[in-house]
XYZ file of C-alpha atoms in Angstrom:
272
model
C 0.870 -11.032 -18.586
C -2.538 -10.864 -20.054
C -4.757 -8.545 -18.693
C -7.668 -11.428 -18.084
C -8.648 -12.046 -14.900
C -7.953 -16.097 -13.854
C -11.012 -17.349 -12.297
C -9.053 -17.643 -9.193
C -8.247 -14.290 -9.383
C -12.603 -13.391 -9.960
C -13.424 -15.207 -7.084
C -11.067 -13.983 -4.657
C -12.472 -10.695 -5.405
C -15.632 -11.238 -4.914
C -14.768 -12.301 -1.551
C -12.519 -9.532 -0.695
C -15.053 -7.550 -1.901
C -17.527 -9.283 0.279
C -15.084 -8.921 3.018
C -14.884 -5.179 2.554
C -18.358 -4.651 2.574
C -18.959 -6.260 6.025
C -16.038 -3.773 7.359
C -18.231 -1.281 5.571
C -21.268 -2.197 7.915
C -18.925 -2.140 10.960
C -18.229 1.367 10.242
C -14.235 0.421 10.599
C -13.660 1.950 7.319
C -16.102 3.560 5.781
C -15.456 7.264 5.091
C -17.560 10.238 6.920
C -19.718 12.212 4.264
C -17.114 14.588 4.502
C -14.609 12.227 3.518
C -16.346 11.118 0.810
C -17.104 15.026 -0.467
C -13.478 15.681 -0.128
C -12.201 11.971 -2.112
C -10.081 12.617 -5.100
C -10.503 13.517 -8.263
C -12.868 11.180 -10.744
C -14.342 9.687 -7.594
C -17.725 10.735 -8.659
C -17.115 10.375 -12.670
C -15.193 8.346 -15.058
C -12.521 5.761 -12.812
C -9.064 8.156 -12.282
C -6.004 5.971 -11.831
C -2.374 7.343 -10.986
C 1.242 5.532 -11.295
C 4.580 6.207 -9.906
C 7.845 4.061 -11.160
C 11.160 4.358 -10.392
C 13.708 1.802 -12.212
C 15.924 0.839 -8.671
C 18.657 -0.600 -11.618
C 18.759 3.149 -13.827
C 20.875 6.187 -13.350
C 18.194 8.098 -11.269
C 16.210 8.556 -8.536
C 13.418 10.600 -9.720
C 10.056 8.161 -10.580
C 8.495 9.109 -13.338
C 4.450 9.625 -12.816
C 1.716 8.569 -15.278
C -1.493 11.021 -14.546
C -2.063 13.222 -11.788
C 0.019 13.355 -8.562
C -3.017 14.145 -6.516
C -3.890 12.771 -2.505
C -5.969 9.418 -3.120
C -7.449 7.107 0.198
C -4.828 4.551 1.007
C -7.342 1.453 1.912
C -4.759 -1.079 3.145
C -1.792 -0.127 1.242
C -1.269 1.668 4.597
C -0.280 -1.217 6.343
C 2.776 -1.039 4.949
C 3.511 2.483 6.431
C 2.044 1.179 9.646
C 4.316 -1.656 10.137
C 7.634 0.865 9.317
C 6.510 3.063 11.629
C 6.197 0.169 14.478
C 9.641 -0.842 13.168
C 11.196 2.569 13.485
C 9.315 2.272 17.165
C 11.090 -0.918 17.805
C 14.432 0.435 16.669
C 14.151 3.630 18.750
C 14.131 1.446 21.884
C 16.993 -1.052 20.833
C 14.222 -4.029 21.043
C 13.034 -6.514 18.416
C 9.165 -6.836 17.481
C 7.676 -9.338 20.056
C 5.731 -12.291 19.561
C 2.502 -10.254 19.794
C 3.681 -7.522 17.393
C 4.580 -9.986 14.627
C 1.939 -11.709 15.581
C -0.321 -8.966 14.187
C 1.990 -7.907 11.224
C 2.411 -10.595 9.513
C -1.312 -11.428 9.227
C -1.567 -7.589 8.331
C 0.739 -7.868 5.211
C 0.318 -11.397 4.263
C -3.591 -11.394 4.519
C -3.966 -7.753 4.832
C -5.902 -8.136 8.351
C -7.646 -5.310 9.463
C -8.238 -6.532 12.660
C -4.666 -6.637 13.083
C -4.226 -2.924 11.386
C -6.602 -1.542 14.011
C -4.450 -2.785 17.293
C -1.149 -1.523 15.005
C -2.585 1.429 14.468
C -3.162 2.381 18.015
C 0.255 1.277 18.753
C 2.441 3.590 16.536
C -0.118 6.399 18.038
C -2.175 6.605 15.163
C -2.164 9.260 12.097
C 0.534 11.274 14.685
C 2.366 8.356 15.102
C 2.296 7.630 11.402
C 3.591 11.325 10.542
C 6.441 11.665 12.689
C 7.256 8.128 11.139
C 7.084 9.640 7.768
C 9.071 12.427 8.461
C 11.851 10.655 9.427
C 10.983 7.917 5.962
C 10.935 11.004 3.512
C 7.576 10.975 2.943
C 5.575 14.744 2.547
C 2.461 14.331 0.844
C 0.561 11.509 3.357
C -1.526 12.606 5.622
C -3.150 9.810 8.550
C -6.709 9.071 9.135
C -9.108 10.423 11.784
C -9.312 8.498 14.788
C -9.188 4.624 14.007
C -10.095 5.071 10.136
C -6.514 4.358 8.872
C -7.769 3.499 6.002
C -8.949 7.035 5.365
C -5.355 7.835 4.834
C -4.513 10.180 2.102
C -1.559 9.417 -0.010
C 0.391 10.119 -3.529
C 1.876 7.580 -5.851
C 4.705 9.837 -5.448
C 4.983 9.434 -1.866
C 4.042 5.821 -1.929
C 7.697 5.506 -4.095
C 9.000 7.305 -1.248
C 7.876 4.117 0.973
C 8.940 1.826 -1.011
C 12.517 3.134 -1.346
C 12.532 2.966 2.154
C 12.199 -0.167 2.273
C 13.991 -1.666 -0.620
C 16.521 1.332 -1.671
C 17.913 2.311 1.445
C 15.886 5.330 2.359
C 17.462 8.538 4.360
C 16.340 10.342 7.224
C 16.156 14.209 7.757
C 17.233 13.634 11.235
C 20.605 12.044 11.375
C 20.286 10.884 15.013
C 16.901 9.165 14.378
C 17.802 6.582 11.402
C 15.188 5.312 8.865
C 14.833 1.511 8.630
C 18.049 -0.544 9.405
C 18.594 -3.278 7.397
C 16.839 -5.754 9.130
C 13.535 -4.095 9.420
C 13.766 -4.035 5.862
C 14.417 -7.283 5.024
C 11.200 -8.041 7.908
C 8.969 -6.080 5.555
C 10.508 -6.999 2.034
C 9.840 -10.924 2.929
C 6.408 -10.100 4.335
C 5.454 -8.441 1.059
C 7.225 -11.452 -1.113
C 4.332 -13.941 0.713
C 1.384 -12.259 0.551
C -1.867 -14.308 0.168
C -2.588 -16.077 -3.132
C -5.481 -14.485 -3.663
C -4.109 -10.911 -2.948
C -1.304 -11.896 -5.601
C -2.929 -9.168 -8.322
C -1.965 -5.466 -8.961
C 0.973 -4.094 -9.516
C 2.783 -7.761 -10.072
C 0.961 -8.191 -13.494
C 4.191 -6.589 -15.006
C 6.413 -8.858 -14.292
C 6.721 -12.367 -15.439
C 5.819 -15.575 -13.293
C 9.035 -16.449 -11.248
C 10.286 -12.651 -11.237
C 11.342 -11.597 -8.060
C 8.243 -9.386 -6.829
C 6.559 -7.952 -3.524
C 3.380 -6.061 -3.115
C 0.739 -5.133 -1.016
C -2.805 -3.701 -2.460
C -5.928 -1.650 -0.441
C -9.319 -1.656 -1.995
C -12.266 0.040 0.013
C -16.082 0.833 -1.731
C -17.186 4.299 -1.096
C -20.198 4.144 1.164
C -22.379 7.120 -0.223
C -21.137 6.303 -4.195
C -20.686 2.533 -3.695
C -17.720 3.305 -6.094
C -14.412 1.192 -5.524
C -10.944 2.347 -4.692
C -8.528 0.274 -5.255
C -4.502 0.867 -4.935
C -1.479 -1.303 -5.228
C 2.373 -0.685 -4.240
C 5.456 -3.090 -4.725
C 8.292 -4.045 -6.364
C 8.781 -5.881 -9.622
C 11.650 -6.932 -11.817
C 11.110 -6.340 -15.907
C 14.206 -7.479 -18.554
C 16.282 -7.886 -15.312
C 15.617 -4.190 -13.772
C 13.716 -3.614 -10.564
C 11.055 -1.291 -10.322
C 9.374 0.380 -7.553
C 5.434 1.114 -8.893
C 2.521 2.498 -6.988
C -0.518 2.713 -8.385
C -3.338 4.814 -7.025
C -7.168 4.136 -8.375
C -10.328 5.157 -7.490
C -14.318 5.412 -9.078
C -14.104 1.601 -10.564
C -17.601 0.617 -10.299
C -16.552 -2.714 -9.210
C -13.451 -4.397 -7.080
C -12.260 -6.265 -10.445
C -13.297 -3.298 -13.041
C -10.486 -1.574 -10.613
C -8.031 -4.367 -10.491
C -7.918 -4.275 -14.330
C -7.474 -0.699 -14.123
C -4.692 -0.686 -11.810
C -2.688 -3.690 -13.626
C -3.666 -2.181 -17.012
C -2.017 1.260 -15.767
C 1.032 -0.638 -14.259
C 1.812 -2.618 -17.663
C 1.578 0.841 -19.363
C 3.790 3.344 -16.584
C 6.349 0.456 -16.756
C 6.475 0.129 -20.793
């Protein structure tokens, strides 16, 4: 896929961008000074992008990392690791979601709500709820946001692979009596992430060809003391008939689409 933005695609951004920026006045995401001082590397200099692929249809189960492996901010990618850990919730106590729990997740992964994120969030009991979720998902390198700022989540593309092979590869548990995601939460969060909004359809899926079996959700937050953009996208995609599992982890784009080009340009090259 060419790496062009479609003007779709250019004014969608803007939006989101716009979008982000009034959650940015709201103070629902915008990081603490200290947050900022502590952001990853390249935050304050040239953009700094990082990707993770695994090939689900290969002999191994090791992904293969293109840059760094260091902590970025999640932005909404998180919502992804919020909904399993409501799943594994769910599970716990024998119960289905109920009409006011999918009522907020789907608009979470679909349209990446944030609204919808904060009453989640609260739910799974926050970033303590989110690590003892992760403990039991295989993830060791994420670390929750203070308070309500989920989206001050820190993250590897390493551990974002970890995620996503819960989810689509079967995923283990350390603790045999407390089981990772059965098979229907799975296929809940796989068809969620196969229908996100149109205009969220960029990222990680510019690998694949149109009609490929693909599923994805991306984050994107501006820095408020840099005005810098991070922007991150996780999902699966299917290249020359093999599935891959890519996370890609972005941040000191100047803009929301100068950081969409960099994530899709660094998927197209992890994945070659």
């Amino acid at each position: 896929m060419s790496s062009h933005r479609s003007p779709i695609a250019h004014s969608m951004a803007a939006a989101l961008a716009a979008s982000a920026g009034a959650l940015l006045c709201l103070g629902l995401l915008a990081p603490s000074p200290a947050a900022a001082a502590d952001a990853a590397p390249g935050q304050d200099k040239a953009p700094h992008a990082t990707a993770a692929v695994l090939d689900l249809d290969g002999s191994g189960r090791t992904p293969v990392i293109r840059g760094a492996d260091t902590a970025y901010d999640t932005a909404s990618i998180v919502k992804v690791d919020i909904l399993a850990a409501l799943l594994l919730k769910a599970q716990d106590a024998k119960r289905d979601l109920t009409a006011e729990e999918r009522g907020r997740a789907e608009p979470m992964i679909r349209r990446s709500d944030n609204a919808a994120a904060n009453a989640l969030w609260r739910e799974i009991g926050g970033a303590s709820g989110l690590a003892a979720a992760n403990k039991r998902l295989g993830l060791t390198s994420t670390t929750g946001g203070t308070g309500p700022r989920w989206g001050l989540t820190r993250t590897t593309a390493s551990d974002q692979i970890r995620l996503l092979r819960a989810v689509f590869d079967g995923g283990t548990t350390a603790n045999a009596h407390s089981p990772a995601l059965d098979a229907r939460s799975q296929a809940y969060i796989r068809g969620l992430m196969s229908h996100v909004a149109p205009e969220q359809s960029w990222g990680v899926t510019a690998v694949s060809g149109s009609g490929s079996p693909r599923a994805l959700k991306n984050g994107w937050l501006q820095r408020d003391t840099s005005g810098l953009w991070d922007v991150n996208s996780i999902g699966l995609v299917t290249v020359k008939g093999h599935r891959h599992l890519v996370a890609v982890l972005s941040n000191g784009s100047t803009s929301m689409n100068d950081g969409i080009s960099l994530v899709e340009r660094t998927a197209r090259d992890a994945v070659a």
